Coordinates of C-alpha atoms in Angstrom, one line a residue:
Chain A
M1 CA 0.2 0.0 0.0
Y2 CA 1.5 3.2 -0.9
A3 CA -1.0 5.5 0.1
Q4 CA -1.4 6.1 3.7
M5 CA -3.8 8.2 6.1
V6 CA -4.9 10.3 2.8
K7 CA -7.2 13.3 4.0
S8 CA -10.4 12.4 2.8
E9 CA -12.4 16.2 1.7
A10 CA -15.3 16.8 2.9
T11 CA -17.3 18.4 -0.3
T12 CA -19.2 21.5 -0.4
D13 CA -21.3 20.6 -4.2
D14 CA -25.0 21.1 -5.4
P15 CA -26.8 17.9 -3.2
E16 CA -28.5 16.5 -6.3
K17 CA -25.1 16.9 -8.1
L18 CA -23.7 14.9 -5.6
A19 CA -26.4 12.1 -5.6
A20 CA -25.8 11.8 -8.7
F21 CA -22.5 11.3 -9.1
Q22 CA -22.9 8.8 -6.0
A23 CA -25.6 6.7 -8.3
R24 CA -22.8 6.4 -10.9
I25 CA -19.9 5.4 -9.1
D26 CA -22.9 2.4 -6.5
A27 CA -23.6 1.1 -10.3
G28 CA -20.2 0.9 -11.1
E29 CA -19.7 3.8 -13.4
K30 CA -15.9 4.1 -14.2
I31 CA -15.7 8.4 -13.8
E32 CA -13.2 8.8 -16.3
P33 CA -11.4 13.1 -16.0
K34 CA -13.7 15.8 -17.9
D35 CA -17.1 14.7 -15.9
W36 CA -18.0 16.1 -13.3
M37 CA -16.3 15.4 -9.9
P38 CA -16.8 16.5 -6.3
V39 CA -14.3 19.1 -5.7
G40 CA -13.9 16.5 -2.4
Y41 CA -13.0 13.8 -4.3
R42 CA -10.6 15.0 -7.1
K43 CA -8.6 16.8 -4.3
T44 CA -9.0 13.5 -2.5
L45 CA -7.3 11.8 -5.9
I46 CA -5.2 14.1 -5.7
R47 CA -3.6 13.3 -2.7
Q48 CA -3.8 9.7 -2.9
I49 CA -2.3 9.2 -6.9
G50 CA -0.1 11.9 -5.7
Q51 CA 0.5 10.2 -2.8
H52 CA 1.4 6.7 -5.1
A53 CA 3.5 8.3 -7.3
H54 CA 6.1 10.1 -5.0
S55 CA 5.7 6.2 -3.1
E56 CA 7.5 5.1 -6.5
I57 CA 10.3 6.9 -7.0
V58 CA 11.4 7.3 -3.9
G59 CA 11.1 3.9 -3.6
Q60 CA 13.4 4.0 -6.0
L61 CA 15.6 3.8 -3.3
P62 CA 16.7 1.4 -1.0
E63 CA 16.7 -0.2 -3.5
G64 CA 18.7 1.8 -6.2
N65 CA 20.6 1.1 -2.4
W66 CA 21.9 -2.0 -4.1
I67 CA 21.9 -1.8 -7.0
T68 CA 26.0 -1.5 -7.3
R69 CA 26.3 -4.5 -4.4
A70 CA 23.8 -7.1 -7.1
P71 CA 25.5 -10.3 -6.0
T72 CA 25.5 -12.0 -9.3
L73 CA 24.9 -10.8 -13.0
E74 CA 21.4 -12.0 -13.9
R75 CA 20.9 -10.2 -10.0
K76 CA 22.4 -6.6 -10.9
A77 CA 18.8 -6.8 -14.3
I78 CA 16.1 -8.4 -11.9
L79 CA 16.8 -5.5 -9.7
L80 CA 17.8 -2.7 -12.4
A81 CA 14.3 -4.8 -14.5
K82 CA 12.4 -3.5 -11.4
V83 CA 13.3 -0.4 -10.0
Q84 CA 12.9 0.4 -13.9
D85 CA 8.6 -0.8 -13.8
E86 CA 8.7 1.5 -11.0
A87 CA 9.6 4.8 -12.5
G88 CA 7.3 3.5 -15.1
H89 CA 4.8 3.8 -11.9
G90 CA 5.3 6.2 -10.6
L91 CA 5.7 7.6 -14.3
Y92 CA 1.5 6.3 -14.8
L93 CA 1.3 7.7 -11.8
Y94 CA 1.5 11.3 -12.4
C95 CA -0.1 11.6 -15.8
A96 CA -3.6 9.9 -14.1
A97 CA -3.0 12.8 -11.5
E98 CA -2.4 14.7 -14.5
T99 CA -5.8 13.7 -15.8
L100 CA -7.0 16.0 -12.5
G101 CA -5.3 19.7 -13.5
V102 CA -2.2 19.1 -12.0
S103 CA 1.1 18.9 -13.5
R104 CA 4.2 16.5 -12.4
D105 CA 6.4 19.4 -11.6
E106 CA 3.6 20.3 -8.6
L107 CA 3.8 17.6 -6.9
T108 CA 6.6 16.5 -7.7
E109 CA 7.4 20.4 -5.7
M110 CA 4.8 19.7 -3.1
L111 CA 7.0 15.8 -2.5
L112 CA 10.1 18.1 -2.1
D113 CA 9.3 20.9 0.1
G114 CA 7.7 17.9 2.2
R115 CA 4.1 18.8 1.6
M116 CA 2.5 16.0 -0.4
K117 CA 3.7 12.4 1.6
Y118 CA 5.5 9.2 0.5
S119 CA 4.9 5.7 2.3
S120 CA 6.6 4.9 5.9
I121 CA 7.9 1.8 4.4
F122 CA 10.7 3.4 2.7
N123 CA 11.7 5.4 5.5
Y124 CA 13.2 2.5 6.4
P125 CA 17.2 1.3 5.8
T126 CA 18.0 -1.3 3.3
L127 CA 20.7 -2.9 4.8
N128 CA 21.2 -6.7 3.2
W129 CA 21.0 -8.4 0.2
A130 CA 18.1 -10.3 1.5
D131 CA 16.4 -7.2 1.5
M132 CA 17.2 -6.9 -1.0
G133 CA 14.1 -10.2 -1.3
A134 CA 12.2 -9.1 1.4
V135 CA 11.6 -5.9 -0.6
G136 CA 10.0 -7.9 -3.0
W137 CA 8.3 -10.0 -0.9
L138 CA 6.5 -8.4 1.6
V139 CA 6.9 -5.0 0.7
D140 CA 5.3 -5.0 -2.4
G141 CA 4.0 -8.1 -1.3
A142 CA 1.6 -5.7 1.2
A143 CA 1.3 -3.1 -2.0
I144 CA 0.1 -5.7 -3.9
L145 CA -3.4 -6.4 -1.9
N146 CA -4.0 -2.7 -2.0
Q147 CA -3.8 -2.5 -5.4
V148 CA -5.2 -5.6 -6.4
P149 CA -8.8 -3.9 -5.6
L150 CA -8.1 -0.2 -7.2
Q151 CA -7.9 -1.6 -10.3
R152 CA -11.2 -1.6 -9.7
T153 CA -11.6 2.4 -7.9
S154 CA -14.1 4.2 -10.0
F155 CA -11.4 6.4 -11.2
G156 CA -11.0 5.9 -14.7
P157 CA -7.9 7.0 -15.8
Y158 CA -5.8 6.0 -12.4
S159 CA -8.0 2.7 -12.5
R160 CA -6.3 1.7 -15.9
A161 CA -2.8 2.8 -14.0
M162 CA -3.1 0.3 -11.3
I163 CA -4.3 -2.4 -13.8
R164 CA -0.3 -1.7 -15.6
V165 CA 1.2 -1.6 -12.1
C166 CA 0.1 -4.6 -10.4
K167 CA 1.1 -6.9 -13.9
E168 CA 4.1 -6.0 -13.3
E169 CA 4.1 -5.6 -8.5
S170 CA 3.3 -9.4 -9.1
F171 CA 6.8 -10.2 -10.8
H172 CA 8.3 -8.6 -8.2
A173 CA 7.1 -10.1 -5.3
R174 CA 7.7 -13.6 -7.3
Q175 CA 11.7 -12.8 -7.8
G176 CA 11.2 -11.3 -4.2
F177 CA 10.4 -15.2 -2.7
D178 CA 13.0 -15.9 -4.9
A179 CA 16.1 -14.3 -3.7
I180 CA 15.2 -14.7 -0.3
R181 CA 14.7 -18.6 -0.6
K182 CA 18.1 -18.5 -2.5
M183 CA 18.7 -17.0 0.3
A184 CA 17.1 -19.5 3.8
E185 CA 18.1 -22.4 1.9
G186 CA 21.8 -21.0 1.2
T187 CA 24.8 -21.2 3.3
P188 CA 24.0 -20.6 7.1
A189 CA 25.3 -16.6 7.0
Q190 CA 22.8 -16.2 4.3
K191 CA 20.6 -17.7 6.7
K192 CA 21.1 -15.3 9.0
M193 CA 20.6 -12.7 6.6
A194 CA 17.4 -13.3 5.4
Q195 CA 16.2 -14.0 9.0
D196 CA 17.0 -10.5 9.8
A197 CA 15.9 -8.8 6.8
V198 CA 12.6 -10.1 7.6
N199 CA 12.6 -9.1 11.3
R200 CA 14.2 -5.7 11.3
L201 CA 10.9 -5.4 7.3
W202 CA 8.0 -6.8 9.7
F203 CA 6.4 -4.6 11.2
P204 CA 7.0 -1.9 8.8
A205 CA 5.6 -3.9 6.0
L206 CA 2.5 -4.3 8.8
M207 CA 1.9 -0.3 9.3
M208 CA 2.1 0.3 5.0
F209 CA -1.5 -0.6 5.5
G210 CA -2.3 2.3 8.0
P211 CA -3.4 2.4 11.5
S212 CA -6.4 0.1 12.6
D213 CA -9.3 1.4 11.0
A214 CA -11.0 2.2 14.9
D215 CA -8.7 5.0 14.8
S216 CA -9.0 6.1 10.9
V217 CA -10.9 9.0 9.9
H218 CA -10.6 9.8 6.2
S219 CA -12.0 5.5 5.6
T220 CA -15.7 6.6 4.9
Q221 CA -15.9 8.6 2.7
S222 CA -12.8 7.7 0.6
M223 CA -14.4 4.5 0.7
A224 CA -17.7 5.5 -0.9
W225 CA -16.5 6.9 -3.8
K226 CA -14.2 3.7 -4.4
I227 CA -11.7 5.5 -4.3
K228 CA -10.3 3.7 -1.1
M229 CA -11.5 -1.2 -1.4
N230 CA -10.7 -2.6 1.5
T231 CA -10.7 -1.1 5.6
N232 CA -6.8 -1.2 6.0
D233 CA -7.8 -4.1 8.3
E234 CA -9.4 -6.3 6.6
L235 CA -5.9 -5.8 4.5
R236 CA -3.7 -6.0 6.8
Q237 CA -4.8 -9.4 8.2
K238 CA -4.5 -10.4 4.5
F239 CA -1.0 -10.1 4.5
V240 CA -0.9 -11.4 7.8
D241 CA -2.3 -15.1 6.7
Q242 CA 0.0 -14.8 3.0
T243 CA 3.0 -14.3 5.1
V244 CA 3.3 -16.8 7.8
P245 CA 3.4 -19.8 5.8
Q246 CA 5.9 -18.3 3.7
I247 CA 8.1 -17.9 6.3
E248 CA 7.7 -21.0 7.7
F249 CA 7.5 -22.2 4.2
L250 CA 11.0 -20.5 4.4
G251 CA 12.3 -22.3 7.4
L252 CA 12.4 -18.5 9.6
D253 CA 11.5 -18.1 12.8
L254 CA 8.7 -16.0 12.7
P255 CA 9.3 -12.6 13.3
D256 CA 6.6 -12.2 16.1
P257 CA 6.4 -14.2 18.5
G258 CA 2.5 -12.8 19.1
I259 CA 1.6 -14.7 16.1
K260 CA -0.6 -17.2 16.8
W261 CA -3.1 -19.8 14.5
N262 CA -6.9 -18.5 15.7
E263 CA -8.6 -21.5 14.9
E264 CA -12.3 -19.3 15.6
R265 CA -11.3 -16.9 13.6
G266 CA -9.6 -19.2 10.6
S267 CA -6.7 -16.1 11.2
Y268 CA -3.8 -15.7 11.7
D269 CA -3.0 -13.8 15.3
Y270 CA -0.2 -11.4 15.6
S271 CA 0.9 -7.9 17.3
D272 CA 0.5 -4.2 16.6
P273 CA 3.1 -2.4 15.0
D274 CA 4.3 -0.3 17.3
W275 CA 2.2 2.8 16.3
A276 CA 4.3 5.8 17.8
E277 CA 6.8 4.7 15.5
F278 CA 4.8 4.7 12.6
F279 CA 3.4 8.7 13.7
D280 CA 6.7 9.7 13.9
V281 CA 7.8 8.2 10.8
I282 CA 5.4 10.6 9.3
K283 CA 6.2 13.4 11.3
G284 CA 9.5 13.2 9.0
N285 CA 11.8 11.0 12.6
G286 CA 12.4 7.7 10.5
P287 CA 16.2 6.3 10.2
C288 CA 15.7 7.7 6.3
N289 CA 13.5 10.8 7.1
V290 CA 15.8 13.0 6.2
D291 CA 18.6 11.0 3.7
R292 CA 15.7 10.4 1.9
L293 CA 14.2 14.0 0.9
A294 CA 17.6 15.0 0.9
A295 CA 18.4 12.4 -1.7
R296 CA 15.0 13.6 -4.1
N297 CA 15.7 17.2 -3.4
K298 CA 19.6 17.2 -5.1
A299 CA 18.0 14.9 -7.5
W300 CA 16.5 17.5 -8.8
K301 CA 18.7 20.4 -7.8
D302 CA 21.3 19.3 -10.1
G303 CA 19.2 18.1 -12.5
Q304 CA 18.0 22.2 -13.1
W305 CA 20.8 22.5 -16.1
V306 CA 19.4 19.2 -17.6
R307 CA 15.6 19.6 -17.1
D308 CA 16.3 23.9 -19.0
G309 CA 18.5 22.7 -21.5
L310 CA 17.3 20.3 -22.8
L311 CA 14.3 22.2 -22.7
A312 CA 15.8 25.7 -23.9
H313 CA 17.1 23.4 -27.3
A314 CA 12.9 22.0 -27.8
R315 CA 12.1 25.6 -27.6
K316 CA 15.5 26.6 -30.3
K317 CA 14.4 23.1 -32.3
A318 CA 10.5 23.8 -33.1
A319 CA 11.4 28.1 -33.6
R320 CA 13.6 27.0 -35.9
K321 CA 11.0 24.6 -37.5
V322 CA 8.6 27.3 -37.9
A323 CA 11.0 29.7 -39.2
A324 CA 12.6 26.5 -42.8
E325 CA 8.4 26.4 -43.3
Chain B
M1 CA 58.6 -12.0 -23.4
A2 CA 55.9 -13.9 -22.5
A3 CA 55.5 -17.8 -24.9
P4 CA 53.0 -15.4 -28.2
L5 CA 48.9 -16.3 -27.6
S6 CA 46.9 -18.9 -28.8
K7 CA 44.4 -17.9 -30.6
D8 CA 41.5 -19.0 -28.0
E9 CA 43.6 -16.7 -25.9
A10 CA 43.6 -14.0 -28.3
L11 CA 39.9 -14.6 -28.1
V12 CA 39.8 -15.3 -24.5
Q13 CA 40.9 -12.1 -24.3
F14 CA 38.9 -10.4 -27.2
L15 CA 35.4 -10.7 -25.3
L16 CA 37.2 -10.1 -22.0
R17 CA 37.5 -6.3 -23.6
M18 CA 33.8 -6.4 -25.4
G19 CA 32.3 -7.5 -22.1
D20 CA 34.8 -6.0 -19.2
N21 CA 33.5 -3.3 -21.4
T22 CA 29.2 -3.2 -21.6
L23 CA 29.7 -4.8 -16.8
I24 CA 32.0 -2.0 -16.4
L25 CA 30.1 1.5 -18.0
G26 CA 26.9 -0.2 -17.1
H27 CA 27.5 -0.9 -13.9
R28 CA 28.7 3.3 -13.9
V29 CA 25.3 3.7 -15.5
S30 CA 23.8 2.0 -12.7
E31 CA 24.6 4.9 -10.2
W32 CA 22.4 7.1 -11.4
C33 CA 18.6 5.2 -10.1
G34 CA 16.5 7.5 -8.1
H35 CA 19.8 10.0 -8.5
S36 CA 19.0 11.6 -12.3
P37 CA 16.9 14.9 -12.8
V38 CA 14.3 14.2 -14.3
L39 CA 11.7 10.9 -13.7
E40 CA 11.9 10.1 -18.4
E41 CA 15.3 9.4 -17.2
D42 CA 15.6 6.9 -14.6
I43 CA 13.4 5.6 -16.7
A44 CA 16.2 5.1 -19.1
L45 CA 19.4 5.1 -17.3
A46 CA 18.1 2.5 -15.6
N47 CA 17.1 0.0 -19.5
T48 CA 20.4 1.5 -20.8
A49 CA 23.3 -0.5 -17.9
L50 CA 20.1 -3.2 -18.1
D51 CA 21.2 -3.8 -22.0
L52 CA 24.3 -3.3 -21.1
I53 CA 24.2 -6.4 -18.2
G54 CA 22.5 -8.3 -20.2
Q55 CA 25.2 -8.4 -23.0
T56 CA 27.9 -8.5 -20.2
Q57 CA 26.0 -11.9 -19.1
M58 CA 26.0 -13.2 -23.0
W59 CA 30.0 -11.7 -23.4
L60 CA 31.7 -13.4 -20.6
G61 CA 29.3 -16.3 -20.6
L62 CA 31.3 -16.9 -24.6
A63 CA 34.3 -16.4 -22.6
A64 CA 34.1 -18.2 -19.9
D65 CA 33.1 -21.0 -22.8
V66 CA 36.5 -20.6 -24.9
Q67 CA 38.2 -20.1 -21.8
G68 CA 37.2 -23.7 -20.9
E69 CA 37.9 -23.3 -17.0
G70 CA 34.6 -24.0 -15.2
K71 CA 34.0 -20.7 -14.9
S72 CA 31.0 -19.1 -15.2
A73 CA 30.0 -15.1 -16.0
D74 CA 29.7 -14.5 -12.7
D75 CA 32.9 -15.8 -12.1
L76 CA 34.1 -13.4 -14.9
A77 CA 32.7 -10.0 -12.8
F78 CA 33.3 -11.0 -9.3
L79 CA 36.1 -12.3 -8.7
R80 CA 38.9 -11.5 -11.7
D81 CA 40.9 -8.9 -9.9
V82 CA 42.2 -4.2 -11.0
W83 CA 44.7 -6.0 -13.7
E84 CA 42.6 -9.1 -14.9
F85 CA 39.8 -5.7 -16.2
R86 CA 39.6 -5.3 -20.5
N87 CA 37.2 -2.4 -20.2
L88 CA 38.1 1.5 -22.0
L89 CA 39.5 3.9 -19.5
L90 CA 36.6 5.8 -20.7
V91 CA 33.8 3.4 -19.5
E92 CA 35.5 3.7 -15.5
V93 CA 35.8 6.7 -15.1
P94 CA 33.2 8.7 -12.4
N95 CA 30.3 9.5 -13.1
E96 CA 30.3 13.1 -11.7
D97 CA 27.1 14.8 -13.5
F98 CA 24.9 14.3 -16.4
G99 CA 26.9 15.9 -18.7
R100 CA 29.6 13.5 -18.3
T101 CA 27.5 10.4 -18.3
L102 CA 25.3 11.2 -21.2
M103 CA 29.0 12.2 -23.1
R104 CA 30.3 9.5 -22.5
Q105 CA 28.0 7.1 -22.9
F106 CA 27.9 9.2 -26.5
L107 CA 31.7 8.4 -27.2
F108 CA 31.5 4.6 -25.3
D109 CA 27.5 4.5 -27.8
A110 CA 29.5 5.7 -31.5
W111 CA 32.0 2.7 -31.3
H112 CA 29.7 0.0 -29.9
S113 CA 27.6 1.1 -32.9
I114 CA 30.1 0.9 -35.5
Q115 CA 32.1 -2.3 -33.0
L116 CA 28.7 -4.2 -33.9
G117 CA 28.0 -3.1 -37.3
H118 CA 32.0 -5.0 -38.2
L119 CA 30.9 -7.9 -35.8
M120 CA 27.6 -8.3 -37.1
T121 CA 30.3 -10.6 -40.5
S122 CA 32.3 -12.2 -38.1
S123 CA 34.1 -14.8 -39.0
D124 CA 32.7 -16.6 -35.3
E125 CA 29.1 -17.0 -35.8
R126 CA 29.0 -16.9 -31.8
I127 CA 30.5 -13.5 -32.0
A128 CA 28.5 -12.8 -34.9
A129 CA 24.6 -13.4 -33.5
I130 CA 25.7 -11.7 -30.1
A131 CA 26.7 -8.8 -32.5
A132 CA 22.6 -9.6 -34.0
K133 CA 20.8 -9.1 -31.3
T134 CA 23.3 -6.1 -28.7
S135 CA 23.0 -4.1 -32.2
K136 CA 19.9 -3.2 -31.8
E137 CA 20.4 -1.8 -28.5
V138 CA 23.8 -0.4 -29.6
A139 CA 21.3 1.5 -32.1
Y140 CA 18.8 2.5 -29.7
H141 CA 21.2 3.8 -26.9
L142 CA 23.4 5.4 -29.1
E143 CA 20.4 7.8 -30.3
R144 CA 19.1 9.0 -27.1
S145 CA 22.8 9.7 -25.9
A146 CA 23.5 11.2 -29.5
D147 CA 19.8 13.5 -28.8
T148 CA 20.8 14.6 -25.5
V149 CA 24.6 15.6 -26.5
V150 CA 22.3 18.3 -28.9
G151 CA 19.4 18.6 -26.7
L152 CA 22.1 19.6 -23.6
G153 CA 25.3 21.1 -26.2
D154 CA 22.0 23.3 -28.1
G155 CA 20.0 23.9 -24.9
T156 CA 21.3 27.2 -22.6
P157 CA 24.6 28.7 -22.8
E158 CA 24.4 26.8 -18.6
S159 CA 24.2 23.6 -20.5
H160 CA 26.5 23.9 -22.8
G161 CA 29.5 24.7 -20.7
F162 CA 28.4 21.3 -18.5
M163 CA 28.7 19.3 -22.1
Q164 CA 31.6 21.2 -23.2
A165 CA 34.2 20.4 -19.7
A166 CA 32.1 16.9 -20.5
L167 CA 33.6 16.5 -23.8
D168 CA 36.9 18.3 -22.2
Y169 CA 37.5 15.5 -20.0
L170 CA 37.1 12.8 -21.9
W171 CA 38.2 13.3 -25.8
P172 CA 42.1 12.4 -24.1
Y173 CA 39.4 8.6 -23.3
V174 CA 39.1 8.1 -26.9
G175 CA 41.9 7.3 -28.7
E176 CA 42.5 4.9 -26.7
M177 CA 39.6 2.6 -28.8
F178 CA 41.3 2.5 -31.6
V179 CA 44.7 1.5 -31.1
S180 CA 45.7 -1.9 -32.9
D181 CA 47.9 -5.1 -31.0
E182 CA 48.4 -7.7 -31.2
I183 CA 45.3 -9.2 -30.0
D184 CA 43.5 -7.2 -32.6
A185 CA 46.2 -8.5 -35.5
A186 CA 45.4 -12.9 -34.5
M187 CA 40.9 -10.8 -34.4
V188 CA 42.0 -9.9 -38.2
E189 CA 43.2 -12.3 -38.9
A190 CA 41.1 -15.4 -38.4
G191 CA 38.4 -12.7 -39.9
I192 CA 36.3 -12.0 -36.3
A193 CA 36.7 -8.9 -35.5
P194 CA 38.0 -5.6 -37.5
D195 CA 41.3 -3.9 -36.9
P196 CA 40.4 -1.1 -34.3
A197 CA 42.4 1.9 -35.8
S198 CA 40.6 1.1 -40.0
L199 CA 37.7 1.9 -37.4
R200 CA 38.6 5.8 -36.1
A201 CA 37.7 7.4 -39.6
D202 CA 33.5 7.3 -39.2
Y203 CA 33.8 7.0 -35.6
D204 CA 35.2 11.1 -35.8
T205 CA 32.4 11.6 -39.0
L206 CA 29.7 10.7 -37.5
V207 CA 30.9 12.0 -34.0
G208 CA 31.9 15.2 -35.5
R209 CA 27.8 15.4 -37.2
I210 CA 26.5 14.8 -34.1
L211 CA 29.5 17.5 -31.1
A212 CA 28.5 19.4 -34.0
D213 CA 25.3 20.0 -34.1
A214 CA 25.7 20.0 -30.2
T215 CA 28.0 23.7 -30.9
L216 CA 30.1 22.2 -28.8
S217 CA 34.5 22.3 -30.1
I218 CA 37.1 19.1 -29.9
P219 CA 39.5 19.6 -28.8
E220 CA 43.1 20.0 -30.6
S221 CA 45.4 17.4 -29.3
Q222 CA 44.7 13.5 -29.7
F223 CA 47.4 12.3 -27.5
A224 CA 45.0 9.5 -25.6
H225 CA 45.3 8.0 -22.4
K226 CA 46.1 4.0 -22.0
G227 CA 46.3 1.6 -20.7
G228 CA 42.3 -0.2 -19.9
R229 CA 41.5 -2.8 -22.3
T230 CA 45.4 -4.0 -22.8
G231 CA 44.9 -4.7 -18.4
A232 CA 47.9 -2.4 -18.6
M233 CA 47.1 0.6 -16.2
H234 CA 43.9 1.6 -15.5
T235 CA 42.9 5.4 -13.7
E236 CA 42.0 3.9 -9.7
H237 CA 38.8 4.4 -10.1
L238 CA 39.0 1.1 -11.1
G239 CA 39.6 -0.2 -7.9
H240 CA 36.7 1.2 -5.8
L241 CA 34.0 0.6 -8.4
L242 CA 34.8 -3.1 -8.2
T243 CA 35.4 -3.4 -4.7
Q244 CA 32.2 -1.9 -4.4
M245 CA 30.2 -4.3 -6.8
Q246 CA 32.8 -7.3 -6.9
W247 CA 31.5 -7.1 -2.4
L248 CA 29.4 -9.5 -1.5
Q249 CA 30.6 -12.5 -3.8
R250 CA 34.2 -11.7 -2.2
A251 CA 33.2 -11.5 2.0
Y252 CA 30.7 -14.9 1.2
P253 CA 32.6 -17.1 -0.9
G254 CA 31.3 -20.3 -2.0
A255 CA 27.9 -18.9 -1.7
S256 CA 24.9 -19.4 -4.3
W257 CA 22.5 -16.3 -4.3

């Protein structure tokens, strides 16, 4: 889940138009960019899609951290392909957001000055090679659980972007599992790396779904608009239920002593993440927040001359073409 | 004096020269991940690095086969030391800034595309097949790097300044591409690869045209740093690159990843 705690906007539009809009959504119709939509729907979507896009972009950094240290040519190629996909996801999502009347540059500025967020997960460090497996398997695995239902979201461009993204994400999750499996079945040192990665990333992965529904104030309106399709707790439980048997299959220790099969519920019980830590990360105090934003700001600032240069050249070229005609 | 190289030994050296170029340049380009000036460039740089690493698998895979010592492409990539690498010095110099990175890419792509064009008619079918496959990717690399060099050279005064500085820095590394030695002579004799010196005229025509469009001036000095493709003397930069690239394989020998 790459969008968390997205504040849903109250709406003050004409009640008749609102009712007709809600009826379209309830009938399963897709809302397209030129259709009438409530101000709050537009604003909420910009925030959510923008946050999702930013997560794809910032998400390149923890994986980029290991591209130059990938242990084989094949692993390096796979990781490059994956990170390239993520940049591509960012691109589709920014394009989807642009259909709502906000430019990619505006969204970028809001990321860089801290007005917009990205997923909390990318504020955690990647410390050993098994993290590349764990990020694909757990982090992309968690993202897929959120994104699969979003393929049915009410806003057409977002839904279509999600369909493309989901195809690639399932490859990411599979390669992640394959990478960590190789380590879990490898030498004692490799197994130790795999265990360390699972222990460190388990709770941050659970936090990706956002706070418990009881504490989530933004869900109701977004769910009515089909911008949000499931509650945070539903998705988190699904993630735990699918992942615990995988950890056991790998022969790794469970990262949480609170994980126990609950016969009555037909699901695993698990310990709550430390939500105080989550809110610290959201506020900017995660282990990597400052470094991640600094890296993005530096890339943007250092790249200014490149963007200016290419734009100036495109204008000269257009002017020369006009002059020649 | 060392004994003259056998035909297979010379072929291995030639294949290492091809594969080490793509390996080291692919590594350098991959260092950009997440840090480029604009999203489309992040995608293009990752794509270029990915192609180059894929090409490395083919070249070094064939080198390992010809060598016949039971090694893999990974063994050659991750377990050789600086003096055993055979890449051009050009591809190991640091990225510095986006301008230098794209200028280096262009200067390499121009040579690479001409070289692969000749290798497609190599007497060695394995080499001809790799060249046929990779030349398609490299044609795209060249189109993109040339367009970017022109766009930035003929952009703003600031971008022009970055690109001229990049060209001034990199030009002394160009000449090494065209210095022939006994390995090249053996390749020419066997009809496997062209004489490097014979590629210079086509290269100068291509590069001259693009750099003129980019409003950039080619430095007058034809001085050339050498020692990469023979392995006689790499830059100090290569050791640091290998330290990072080879770390896991070196720290955990024998592990499978």
